[in-house]
Coordinates of C-alpha atoms and ligand atoms in Angstrom, one line a residue:
Chain A
M182 CA -20.7 -20.3 -32.0
H183 CA -17.5 -19.8 -30.5
I184 CA -16.6 -20.7 -27.0
A185 CA -13.4 -19.7 -24.9
V186 CA -12.5 -21.7 -21.8
L187 CA -10.1 -20.1 -19.2
A188 CA -7.8 -22.9 -17.8
K189 CA -4.9 -22.9 -15.5
V190 CA -2.2 -25.5 -15.0
V191 CA -1.6 -26.1 -11.2
P192 CA 0.5 -28.2 -9.1
D193 CA -1.1 -31.7 -8.3
Y194 CA -4.1 -30.8 -6.1
L195 CA -4.3 -34.1 -4.8
V196 CA -0.9 -34.1 -2.7
P197 CA -2.0 -34.9 0.8
S198 CA -1.5 -32.1 3.5
M199 CA 1.2 -34.3 5.3
D200 CA 3.4 -34.3 2.1
F201 CA 2.8 -30.6 1.0
E202 CA 5.8 -28.5 1.0
L203 CA 6.5 -24.9 0.0
S204 CA 9.4 -23.3 -1.9
N205 CA 9.7 -19.5 -2.3
N206 CA 6.1 -19.4 -0.7
R207 CA 4.5 -21.5 -3.4
A208 CA 3.8 -25.4 -3.8
H209 CA 7.2 -27.0 -4.3
E210 CA 8.1 -27.4 -7.8
R211 CA 8.7 -31.0 -7.5
F212 CA 5.0 -31.5 -7.4
S213 CA 3.5 -32.8 -11.1
R214 CA 1.5 -30.4 -12.8
M215 CA -1.8 -31.0 -14.4
L216 CA -5.1 -29.1 -15.6
G217 CA -7.3 -27.6 -12.6
L218 CA -10.0 -29.7 -11.5
Y219 CA -12.9 -27.7 -12.3
D220 CA -11.2 -26.4 -15.4
E221 CA -11.7 -29.8 -16.7
N222 CA -15.5 -29.5 -16.2
A223 CA -15.4 -26.2 -18.0
I224 CA -13.5 -27.7 -20.9
E225 CA -16.1 -30.7 -20.8
T226 CA -19.2 -28.5 -20.8
A227 CA -17.7 -26.2 -23.7
I228 CA -17.1 -29.5 -25.8
Q229 CA -20.8 -30.5 -25.3
I230 CA -21.9 -27.0 -26.4
K231 CA -19.5 -27.0 -29.4
E232 CA -21.1 -30.6 -30.4
K233 CA -24.4 -29.5 -30.2
T234 CA -23.8 -26.1 -32.0
S235 CA -21.2 -27.2 -34.5
G236 CA -19.1 -24.4 -32.8
S237 CA -15.5 -23.9 -32.0
L238 CA -13.5 -23.9 -28.7
T239 CA -10.3 -22.0 -27.8
L240 CA -8.6 -22.5 -24.6
I241 CA -7.0 -19.9 -22.9
S242 CA -4.5 -19.8 -20.1
Y243 CA -1.9 -17.5 -18.3
G244 CA 1.2 -19.1 -17.2
S245 CA 4.5 -20.5 -18.5
E246 CA 5.6 -22.2 -21.8
N247 CA 6.0 -25.2 -19.8
D248 CA 2.2 -25.6 -19.2
I249 CA 1.6 -26.1 -23.0
Q250 CA 2.1 -29.9 -22.6
F251 CA -0.7 -30.1 -19.9
L252 CA -2.8 -27.7 -21.5
R253 CA -2.8 -30.3 -24.5
K254 CA -5.2 -32.3 -22.6
G255 CA -7.9 -29.9 -23.2
A256 CA -7.2 -30.1 -27.0
A257 CA -7.2 -33.8 -26.9
M258 CA -10.6 -33.6 -25.3
G259 CA -11.9 -31.4 -28.0
A260 CA -10.4 -27.7 -28.0
D261 CA -9.4 -26.4 -31.5
Q262 CA -6.5 -24.2 -30.4
L263 CA -4.7 -22.9 -27.5
I264 CA -3.9 -19.5 -26.6
L265 CA -1.1 -19.1 -23.8
V266 CA -0.2 -15.5 -22.3
K267 CA 3.1 -15.9 -20.9
G268 CA 3.3 -14.5 -17.4
T269 CA 4.0 -15.6 -13.8
S270 CA 1.9 -13.3 -11.7
D271 CA -0.6 -14.5 -9.3
D272 CA -2.4 -11.4 -9.0
A273 CA -6.0 -11.7 -9.9
A274 CA -6.4 -8.5 -11.9
V275 CA -3.3 -9.2 -13.5
I276 CA -4.4 -12.7 -14.8
A277 CA -7.7 -11.2 -15.6
G278 CA -6.4 -8.4 -17.6
N279 CA -4.0 -10.8 -19.7
L280 CA -6.9 -13.2 -20.4
M281 CA -8.9 -10.4 -21.7
A282 CA -6.0 -9.2 -24.0
A283 CA -6.2 -12.8 -25.1
L284 CA -9.8 -12.9 -25.7
Q285 CA -9.6 -9.8 -27.5
S286 CA -7.0 -11.2 -30.1
I287 CA -9.6 -13.5 -31.3
D288 CA -13.0 -12.9 -33.0
N289 CA -16.6 -13.3 -32.0
V290 CA -16.5 -15.1 -28.5
D291 CA -20.1 -16.0 -27.7
L292 CA -19.4 -17.5 -24.1
V293 CA -16.4 -17.7 -21.8
L294 CA -16.2 -20.5 -19.4
A295 CA -14.0 -21.1 -16.4
G296 CA -13.6 -23.5 -13.8
Q297 CA -15.1 -22.7 -10.4
Q298 CA -11.9 -22.1 -8.8
S299 CA -8.3 -22.5 -9.7
A300 CA -6.7 -25.7 -7.8
D301 CA -4.2 -23.4 -6.4
M302 CA -5.0 -20.1 -5.3
D303 CA -8.8 -21.3 -4.8
R304 CA -10.0 -17.9 -5.3
G305 CA -12.6 -18.1 -7.9
V306 CA -12.3 -14.6 -8.7
V307 CA -10.7 -14.1 -11.8
P308 CA -13.7 -14.7 -14.2
G309 CA -15.6 -12.1 -12.2
I310 CA -13.1 -9.5 -12.5
L311 CA -12.5 -10.5 -16.2
A312 CA -16.6 -10.2 -16.9
Q313 CA -16.6 -6.7 -15.5
M314 CA -13.7 -5.7 -17.5
L315 CA -15.5 -6.9 -20.7
G316 CA -18.7 -5.4 -19.6
V317 CA -21.0 -8.6 -19.5
P318 CA -22.6 -10.8 -16.7
F319 CA -20.7 -13.3 -14.5
I320 CA -22.5 -16.3 -13.0
P321 CA -20.7 -18.6 -10.9
Q322 CA -21.5 -22.3 -10.1
I323 CA -23.3 -23.2 -13.3
G324 CA -23.9 -26.8 -14.0
D325 CA -25.9 -27.1 -17.3
V326 CA -25.5 -24.6 -20.1
D327 CA -28.0 -24.4 -23.2
H328 CA -28.3 -22.2 -26.0
E329 CA -31.8 -21.5 -27.5
N330 CA -33.5 -19.1 -29.6
G331 CA -30.2 -16.8 -29.2
S332 CA -30.1 -16.8 -25.5
W333 CA -28.4 -19.0 -22.8
T334 CA -30.1 -20.9 -20.2
V335 CA -27.7 -22.0 -17.3
T336 CA -28.5 -23.9 -14.3
Q337 CA -26.8 -22.5 -11.1
I338 CA -26.1 -24.9 -8.2
T339 CA -27.0 -23.1 -5.1
A340 CA -26.6 -23.8 -1.5
Q341 CA -30.4 -24.8 -1.2
G342 CA -30.8 -26.3 -4.6
K343 CA -30.6 -24.9 -8.2
R344 CA -32.1 -22.2 -10.3
E345 CA -32.3 -21.6 -14.2
L346 CA -31.1 -18.3 -15.4
E347 CA -31.4 -16.6 -18.8
F348 CA -29.5 -14.1 -20.5
S349 CA -28.3 -13.0 -24.1
G350 CA -25.3 -12.0 -25.6
P351 CA -21.7 -12.8 -24.3
G352 CA -21.2 -13.8 -20.6
V353 CA -18.7 -15.4 -18.4
L354 CA -19.8 -18.4 -16.3
S355 CA -17.9 -20.5 -13.9
I356 CA -18.5 -24.1 -14.1
T357 CA -18.8 -26.4 -10.9
S358 CA -18.9 -30.2 -11.5
I359 CA -22.0 -32.2 -12.1
P360 CA -22.2 -35.6 -13.2
E361 CA -23.2 -34.6 -16.5
N362 CA -19.7 -32.7 -17.1
V363 CA -17.4 -35.1 -15.7
P364 CA -14.5 -34.8 -18.1
R365 CA -14.0 -37.3 -21.1
I366 CA -10.9 -39.3 -21.3
P367 CA -9.5 -38.6 -24.6
A368 CA -8.9 -41.3 -26.9
V369 CA -5.0 -42.3 -27.8
R370 CA -5.7 -40.8 -31.3
A371 CA -7.0 -37.8 -30.2
I372 CA -4.1 -37.3 -27.7
F373 CA -2.0 -37.6 -31.0
A374 CA -4.2 -35.3 -33.0
A375 CA -3.7 -32.7 -30.1
K376 CA -0.2 -32.2 -30.8
K377 CA -0.9 -30.6 -34.0
K378 CA -3.6 -28.4 -33.2
P379 CA -2.5 -24.6 -33.2
V380 CA -0.8 -23.1 -30.0
I381 CA -0.7 -19.1 -30.2
K382 CA 1.6 -17.6 -27.7
L383 CA 1.3 -14.0 -26.4
E384 CA 3.4 -11.8 -24.5
S385 CA 1.7 -10.6 -21.3
T386 CA 0.6 -7.0 -21.3
D387 CA 1.2 -4.4 -18.3
Q388 CA -1.7 -4.8 -15.7
K389 CA -2.1 -2.8 -12.5
K390 CA -1.6 -5.3 -9.7
M391 CA -4.1 -5.2 -6.8
A392 CA -3.0 -3.4 -3.6
L393 CA -2.4 -6.5 -1.6
N394 CA 1.0 -7.0 0.0
E395 CA 1.8 -11.0 0.7
L396 CA 3.3 -11.2 3.9
E397 CA 3.6 -14.9 4.6
V398 CA 2.7 -18.3 3.5
A399 CA 2.7 -21.3 6.0
I400 CA 1.5 -24.6 6.3
P401 CA -0.7 -25.1 9.3
K402 CA 0.5 -27.9 11.8
I403 CA -2.0 -30.8 11.9
E404 CA -1.8 -32.3 15.3
C405 CA -4.3 -35.1 15.2
V406 CA -3.6 -38.7 16.7
C407 CA -6.0 -41.0 15.4
E408 CA -7.1 -43.7 17.6
F409 CA -7.6 -47.0 15.7
I410 CA -10.2 -49.4 16.6
D411 CA -9.6 -53.0 16.0
V412 CA -12.5 -53.9 13.6
E413 CA -12.1 -58.1 13.7
D414 CA -15.5 -58.3 15.8
P415 CA -17.3 -55.4 14.1
G416 CA -20.0 -55.5 17.1
Q417 CA -17.4 -55.1 19.5
A418 CA -15.9 -52.3 17.5
V419 CA -18.9 -50.3 17.5
R420 CA -19.6 -50.7 21.1
I421 CA -15.9 -49.4 21.8
L422 CA -16.3 -46.4 19.3
L423 CA -19.7 -45.6 21.1
N424 CA -18.1 -45.8 24.6
R425 CA -15.2 -43.4 23.3
L426 CA -17.5 -40.9 21.8
N427 CA -19.4 -40.8 25.1
E428 CA -16.6 -40.7 27.2
E429 CA -15.2 -38.0 25.5
R430 CA -18.8 -36.1 25.6
Y431 CA -18.6 -35.6 21.6
L432 CA -22.0 -37.7 21.6
Chain B
M147 CA -13.5 2.7 8.6
K148 CA -16.9 2.7 6.7
T149 CA -18.1 -0.8 6.0
L150 CA -21.0 -2.1 3.9
I151 CA -22.6 -5.6 4.4
I152 CA -24.1 -7.1 1.3
E153 CA -26.0 -10.4 2.1
N154 CA -29.3 -11.9 1.7
I155 CA -31.7 -11.7 4.5
D156 CA -30.4 -14.4 6.6
L157 CA -29.8 -14.5 10.3
K158 CA -26.6 -16.4 10.4
K159 CA -24.9 -15.2 7.4
I160 CA -25.9 -11.4 8.3
G161 CA -24.6 -12.3 12.0
E162 CA -21.2 -13.5 10.6
L163 CA -20.8 -10.8 8.6
K164 CA -21.7 -8.3 11.6
T165 CA -19.3 -9.9 13.8
V166 CA -16.4 -9.6 11.0
S167 CA -17.8 -5.9 10.5
R168 CA -16.3 -5.2 14.2
Y169 CA -12.9 -5.4 12.9
F170 CA -13.3 -2.5 10.9
C171 CA -16.0 -0.2 12.2
E172 CA -18.5 0.2 15.1
L173 CA -21.7 0.0 13.1
P174 CA -21.8 -1.1 9.3
D175 CA -24.3 -0.2 6.7
I176 CA -26.1 -2.8 5.0
I177 CA -27.5 -3.7 1.7
A178 CA -30.1 -6.5 2.5
L179 CA -31.7 -8.6 -0.4
G180 CA -34.9 -10.4 -0.2
E181 CA -38.3 -10.0 1.1
G182 CA -38.7 -9.4 5.0
D183 CA -37.6 -7.3 7.8
I184 CA -33.8 -6.4 8.3
P185 CA -32.5 -8.2 11.3
G186 CA -30.1 -6.2 13.7
N187 CA -29.0 -2.6 13.8
Y188 CA -27.0 -0.7 11.1
G189 CA -26.2 2.8 10.4
K190 CA -27.7 2.7 7.0
A191 CA -29.9 0.0 5.4
W192 CA -30.9 -0.4 1.8
Q193 CA -32.9 -3.2 0.5
S194 CA -33.7 -4.9 -2.7
S195 CA -35.7 -8.0 -3.6
Q196 CA -33.3 -8.5 -6.7
T197 CA -31.2 -11.3 -5.5
L198 CA -29.0 -12.0 -9.0
P199 CA -25.5 -10.5 -9.0
P200 CA -25.3 -9.1 -12.5
N201 CA -28.5 -7.1 -12.0
L202 CA -27.1 -5.7 -8.8
V203 CA -23.9 -4.8 -9.6
P204 CA -24.5 -1.2 -11.3
S205 CA -26.5 0.0 -8.2
I206 CA -23.9 -1.4 -5.7
V207 CA -21.2 0.3 -7.5
Q208 CA -22.8 3.7 -7.6
L209 CA -23.8 3.5 -4.0
A210 CA -20.4 2.5 -2.9
K211 CA -19.0 5.3 -4.6
L212 CA -21.4 7.8 -3.3
E213 CA -20.9 6.9 0.2
N214 CA -17.3 6.1 0.0
Y215 CA -17.3 2.6 1.6
E216 CA -13.8 1.4 2.5
V217 CA -14.6 -2.2 3.3
I218 CA -17.3 -4.4 1.5
L219 CA -18.2 -7.5 3.2
L220 CA -19.8 -10.5 1.6
S221 CA -20.0 -14.3 2.5
V222 CA -18.6 -17.0 0.4
S223 CA -21.8 -18.1 -0.9
T224 CA -23.5 -18.0 -4.5
L225 CA -24.4 -14.2 -4.0
G226 CA -21.0 -13.3 -2.5
T227 CA -18.9 -15.0 -5.3
G228 CA -21.2 -13.7 -8.0
L229 CA -20.5 -10.0 -6.7
A230 CA -16.7 -10.1 -5.5
G231 CA -15.0 -10.1 -8.8
P232 CA -17.1 -7.6 -10.7
L233 CA -17.2 -5.2 -7.7
S234 CA -13.5 -5.4 -7.2
A235 CA -12.9 -4.5 -11.0
A236 CA -15.5 -1.7 -11.0
L237 CA -14.2 0.1 -8.0
S238 CA -10.6 -0.9 -8.6
A239 CA -10.5 -2.5 -5.2
P240 CA -8.3 -5.5 -4.1
V241 CA -10.5 -8.3 -3.3
V242 CA -9.7 -11.1 -1.1
T243 CA -12.0 -14.1 -1.2
E244 CA -12.6 -17.1 1.5
V245 CA -11.1 -15.1 4.4
T246 CA -10.6 -17.2 7.5
A247 CA -8.9 -14.8 9.8
I248 CA -8.6 -11.0 10.3
H249 CA -5.6 -9.4 12.2
S250 CA -4.8 -5.8 13.2
D251 CA -3.4 -3.5 10.6
M252 CA -5.7 -5.0 7.7
V253 CA -3.8 -8.2 7.6
I254 CA -5.9 -11.2 6.5
E255 CA -5.9 -14.9 6.1
R256 CA -7.0 -17.3 3.7
P257 CA -6.3 -20.8 2.7
I258 CA -4.5 -21.6 -0.7
Y259 CA -3.9 -25.1 -2.1
G260 CA -6.8 -26.6 -0.9
G261 CA -6.2 -25.4 2.7
K262 CA -2.6 -27.1 2.8
A263 CA -1.3 -23.6 3.1
I264 CA -2.2 -20.4 4.6
I265 CA -1.6 -17.0 3.0
K266 CA -1.2 -13.8 5.1
Q267 CA -1.8 -10.6 3.1
K268 CA -2.0 -6.9 4.1
I269 CA -4.5 -4.8 2.3
E270 CA -2.6 -1.8 1.1
S271 CA -5.6 0.2 0.0
T272 CA -9.1 0.9 0.2
P273 CA -12.0 0.1 -0.9
V274 CA -11.3 -3.7 -0.4
V275 CA -13.9 -6.3 -0.9
L276 CA -13.9 -9.5 1.2
T277 CA -15.6 -12.6 1.0
I278 CA -15.7 -14.4 4.4
R279 CA -15.7 -18.1 4.6
R280 CA -18.7 -19.6 6.6
K281 CA -18.5 -20.9 10.1
Y282 CA -15.0 -19.1 11.0
F283 CA -16.7 -16.1 12.8
E284 CA -19.3 -16.5 15.7
P285 CA -22.6 -14.9 14.4
E286 CA -23.5 -11.9 16.3
V287 CA -27.0 -12.4 17.6
L288 CA -29.1 -9.7 15.7
E289 CA -31.4 -7.8 17.9
G290 CA -34.4 -5.4 16.5
H291 CA -35.0 -4.4 12.7
T292 CA -33.6 -1.5 10.8
S293 CA -35.8 0.2 8.5
S294 CA -34.7 0.4 4.7
I295 CA -34.2 2.7 1.9
P296 CA -35.1 0.8 -1.3
L297 CA -32.0 -0.3 -3.7
N298 CA -32.9 0.8 -7.3
T299 CA -31.9 -1.8 -9.4
E300 CA -32.8 -1.1 -13.2
S301 CA -30.6 -3.2 -15.2
E302 CA -32.1 -7.1 -15.7
K303 CA -29.2 -8.5 -17.6
V304 CA -30.0 -11.9 -16.1
Q305 CA -33.6 -13.3 -15.7
L306 CA -34.5 -15.9 -13.2
I307 CA -36.6 -18.7 -14.7
S308 CA -37.2 -20.9 -12.2
E309 CA -35.7 -21.5 -8.6
K310 CA -36.1 -25.2 -7.0
N311 CA -35.0 -25.7 -3.1
E312 CA -34.7 -29.0 -2.1
Q313 CA -36.9 -30.3 0.7
T314 CA -34.6 -31.2 3.7
D315 CA -36.4 -33.2 6.3
G316 CA -34.7 -33.0 9.9
V317 CA -31.7 -30.9 10.6
P318 CA -30.2 -28.6 8.0
L319 CA -26.9 -29.9 7.4
E320 CA -24.9 -26.7 8.5
D321 CA -26.0 -26.9 11.8
A322 CA -26.3 -30.6 12.3
P323 CA -24.5 -31.8 15.6
V324 CA -23.7 -35.0 13.9
V325 CA -22.9 -35.6 10.2
V326 CA -22.6 -38.8 8.4
S327 CA -20.7 -38.3 5.2
G328 CA -20.3 -40.4 2.2
G329 CA -17.6 -40.4 -0.3
R330 CA -16.8 -42.6 -3.7
G331 CA -16.1 -45.4 -1.4
I332 CA -20.0 -45.8 -0.8
G333 CA -20.5 -47.6 -4.2
N334 CA -23.6 -46.4 -5.2
A335 CA -26.9 -44.1 -4.5
D336 CA -28.8 -46.8 -2.7
N337 CA -26.0 -47.4 -0.1
F338 CA -26.4 -43.8 0.9
S339 CA -29.6 -45.0 2.5
L340 CA -27.3 -46.6 5.2
L341 CA -25.9 -43.3 6.0
Q342 CA -29.2 -41.7 6.3
T343 CA -30.6 -44.4 8.6
L344 CA -27.4 -43.5 10.9
A345 CA -27.9 -40.1 10.6
D346 CA -31.5 -40.3 11.8
Q347 CA -30.6 -42.2 14.7
L348 CA -28.1 -39.6 15.8
N349 CA -30.6 -36.5 14.9
G350 CA -27.7 -35.9 12.4
A351 CA -27.6 -35.0 8.7
V352 CA -25.9 -36.7 5.6
G353 CA -23.2 -35.1 3.7
A354 CA -21.2 -36.1 0.7
S355 CA -17.8 -35.6 -0.9
R356 CA -17.3 -34.2 -4.4
G357 CA -16.5 -37.7 -5.4
A358 CA -20.0 -39.0 -4.4
V359 CA -21.4 -36.0 -6.1
D360 CA -20.2 -36.1 -9.1
E361 CA -21.0 -40.0 -9.3
G362 CA -24.6 -38.7 -8.9
W363 CA -25.1 -40.6 -5.5
A364 CA -25.9 -37.6 -3.8
S365 CA -27.1 -34.0 -4.2
P366 CA -24.8 -31.0 -4.8
T367 CA -26.4 -29.7 -1.8
R368 CA -24.8 -32.2 0.5
Q369 CA -21.5 -31.4 -0.6
I370 CA -18.9 -30.8 2.3
G371 CA -15.8 -28.9 1.5
Q372 CA -14.1 -26.1 0.0
T373 CA -16.5 -25.7 -2.7
G374 CA -19.5 -27.2 -0.8
K375 CA -20.9 -26.4 2.7
I376 CA -18.6 -25.8 5.8
V377 CA -19.8 -27.7 8.9
A378 CA -18.7 -27.8 12.4
P379 CA -20.5 -30.7 14.0
S380 CA -19.7 -32.4 17.3
V381 CA -19.2 -36.0 15.5
Y382 CA -18.2 -36.1 11.7
F383 CA -18.6 -39.6 10.4
A384 CA -16.5 -39.7 7.0
V385 CA -17.4 -43.0 5.4
G386 CA -15.4 -44.1 2.3
V387 CA -14.1 -40.5 2.0
S388 CA -10.4 -40.5 1.2
G389 CA -10.1 -37.1 2.9
A390 CA -8.5 -34.8 0.3
S391 CA -7.5 -31.5 1.7
Q392 CA -10.4 -29.7 -0.3
H393 CA -12.7 -31.8 1.8
L394 CA -11.0 -31.4 4.9
A395 CA -11.4 -27.5 4.3
G396 CA -15.1 -27.9 4.9
I397 CA -14.6 -29.7 8.3
A398 CA -11.8 -27.9 10.0
N399 CA -13.9 -26.9 12.9
S400 CA -15.5 -30.3 13.5
K401 CA -14.9 -31.5 17.1
C402 CA -14.4 -35.3 16.4
V403 CA -13.8 -37.1 13.2
V404 CA -14.5 -40.9 12.7
A405 CA -13.1 -42.2 9.8
I406 CA -14.2 -45.5 8.2
N407 CA -12.3 -46.4 5.1
K408 CA -10.8 -49.8 4.1
D409 CA -7.4 -48.2 3.1
E410 CA -5.3 -47.8 5.9
E411 CA -3.2 -45.2 4.3
A412 CA -6.1 -42.9 3.6
N413 CA -5.4 -39.1 4.4
I414 CA -8.6 -39.0 6.3
F415 CA -6.8 -40.9 9.1
N416 CA -4.6 -37.9 9.5
R417 CA -7.4 -35.6 10.5
A418 CA -9.5 -38.5 12.5
R419 CA -9.9 -38.9 16.1
F420 CA -11.0 -42.5 15.6
G421 CA -10.5 -44.9 12.8
L422 CA -11.8 -48.1 11.6
V423 CA -9.9 -49.7 9.0
C424 CA -12.7 -51.9 7.1
D425 CA -15.4 -52.2 4.3
Y426 CA -18.1 -49.6 5.6
Q427 CA -20.8 -52.0 5.3
K428 CA -19.3 -54.3 8.1
I429 CA -19.5 -51.4 10.5
I430 CA -22.4 -49.0 9.4
P431 CA -25.5 -51.3 9.9
Q432 CA -24.0 -52.5 13.4
L433 CA -23.4 -49.0 14.5
T434 CA -26.9 -48.1 13.5
Q435 CA -28.0 -51.1 15.5
A436 CA -26.1 -50.5 18.8
I437 CA -27.3 -46.8 18.9
K438 CA -31.1 -48.0 18.6
E439 CA -30.5 -50.5 21.3
N440 CA -28.6 -48.1 23.6
R441 CA -31.9 -45.8 23.6
Ligands
FAD557 C1 -10.5 -26.4 -6.1 C2 -11.0 -27.8 -5.6 C3 -12.0 -27.7 -5.0 C4 -12.7 -29.0 -4.3 N1 -13.7 -29.0 -3.5 C5 -13.9 -30.1 -2.9 C6 -15.0 -30.1 -1.9 O1 -15.5 -29.0 -1.6 N2 -15.6 -31.1 -1.3 C7 -14.7 -32.5 -1.7 O2 -15.3 -33.5 -1.1 N3 -14.1 -32.5 -2.7 C8 -13.4 -31.3 -3.3 N4 -12.4 -31.3 -4.2 C9 -12.1 -32.8 -4.8 C10 -11.2 -33.5 -3.8 O3 -9.7 -33.1 -4.3 C11 -11.3 -35.1 -4.0 O4 -11.3 -35.2 -5.3 C12 -12.6 -35.4 -3.4 O5 -12.9 -34.9 -2.3 C13 -12.6 -37.2 -3.6 O6 -13.7 -37.5 -3.0 P1 -13.7 -39.1 -2.4 O7 -13.1 -39.0 -1.1 O8 -15.1 -39.3 -2.1 O9 -13.4 -40.0 -3.4 P2 -11.9 -40.8 -3.5 O10 -10.8 -39.9 -3.4 O11 -12.1 -41.8 -4.7 O12 -11.8 -41.8 -2.2 C14 -12.9 -42.9 -1.8 C15 -12.3 -43.6 -0.8 O13 -13.4 -44.7 -0.2 C16 -12.3 -45.5 0.3 N5 -13.3 -46.9 0.0 C17 -13.7 -47.6 -1.2 N6 -14.3 -48.5 -0.7 C18 -14.6 -48.5 0.6 C19 -15.5 -49.4 1.3 N7 -16.1 -50.3 0.7 N8 -15.5 -49.1 2.6 C20 -14.8 -48.0 3.2 N9 -14.0 -47.5 2.4 C21 -14.0 -47.6 1.2 C22 -11.2 -45.7 -0.6 O14 -10.0 -46.4 0.2 C23 -11.0 -44.1 -0.6 O15 -10.1 -43.6 0.2 C24 -12.0 -30.3 -4.7 C25 -11.0 -30.0 -5.7 C26 -10.6 -29.0 -6.0 C27 -9.3 -29.1 -6.9

């Protein structure tokens, strides 16, 4: 069983809005970089499948060589090798095309997992484009993944609950977080071992960009003044709060 | 512009997409999924009981090419997200997801970096595939019904084994006038019942942050935010929620945010109208009691 996980290194997604800054219409380079949040859930899910099936796991990313140090966290968690396609485009079709080239450079991938959304462009669209390019099904918002009798059974988290779906052959899934796929914290030994795992670097291939012209990126103004209510006497505090909510007709 | 809506039979979701379609055309066509009558008026209407995107893609692509649709409208939902990427690739169409505003000349806006920035893009060619973020466009009231032509879906790449919808007592989270949301600060699953009691007093619903959902204290159907539900209540209580931008993305249209957090530096206070810096356990039971007494 060979699983591939698509992961993206992104600027720190927990920087609060107030501190957020742009340079050249993208997050300022001063922000530290890290693996995308849901990508880590995807890696965790893949490791669990790998452990159950004695399979192997390849982590694939499109980005800069500088990202390799952050991708190594995935290797420390349990990925066997990394493939980096060197490129700088933010275009979803270009990224998908390059990820496909990386997938085609390795043999027999049985399943491709990605995070539900990257934590920078927040699009959630690359895995779906890739699936169509590969001619395999794409299913988003997946929690559990199981492999039995040659087919995949997956649990999709929907707005109302969940559903269990089945398909055979390869497919592309985007993974959401569930308590069972909270990413493991790699042990120190694993972190050192990860440094020795193979990293394959590929040049990007020419891909057609989407017909979208970026006009502007702006930081929305947040104008909110918080009225702090003294909580020394909680009984008094809740009375003041309720009065204020009623006065301003919110309740 | 020739516009196609693809949506499950759901008054609000179709209503929102119908509103959006006005930016592009007078009367859109629709592919309605699921059982029942198709609400509202359309040029042409197709219907299928198939609701799984991988099984729908080939027929939609065929139809979109045949009818020369220029704009395909989807919601940000399991269905919309499942269709957007594959349709974009199959139709060589640009795709823009999570659209929150539309301007003239095919210029659209969407948030990036968890809502910390907004990108404006001009669509340079059609067909284009758009997914529309919920609650950003007032749903059109759909009157009457349109009769439909069946949409043939031959491929069964993916099989539905079972589907379980959660029972929700009381008001649905998306429509609740008051939402009481708990985050990782709530500490355990049992304490979520304190929030439920408060919500019940206010005819509201309980929400959760991703932090609380990951801990297993609240069901994923309760998650509020960029990758959860979008809500727009009159009052939103954020209890033990730090206020990450991705969480705030789900409450952008809430009228009044009340933040209860023991860390005065928590980002939630930057979005809150009223703030209480304390352990929530000191306040929530008192608040519930005071509301009860005021009745
Ligand atoms: C692409 C992407 C999408 C995401 N989508 C979402 C989304 O849809 N929804 C979402 O919520 N998050 C989302 N996130 C995650 C988000 O970035 C945060 O990690 C998450 O919102 C944190 O949850 P939290 O506030 O409960 O936890 P924490 O950040 O851990 O905050 C807990 C808070 O509780 C307070 N606290 C602790 N104890 C008490 C107490 N006794 N009384 C009062 N306060 C207390 C603390 O001071 C702290 O502020 C997304 C992230 C990414 C990258």
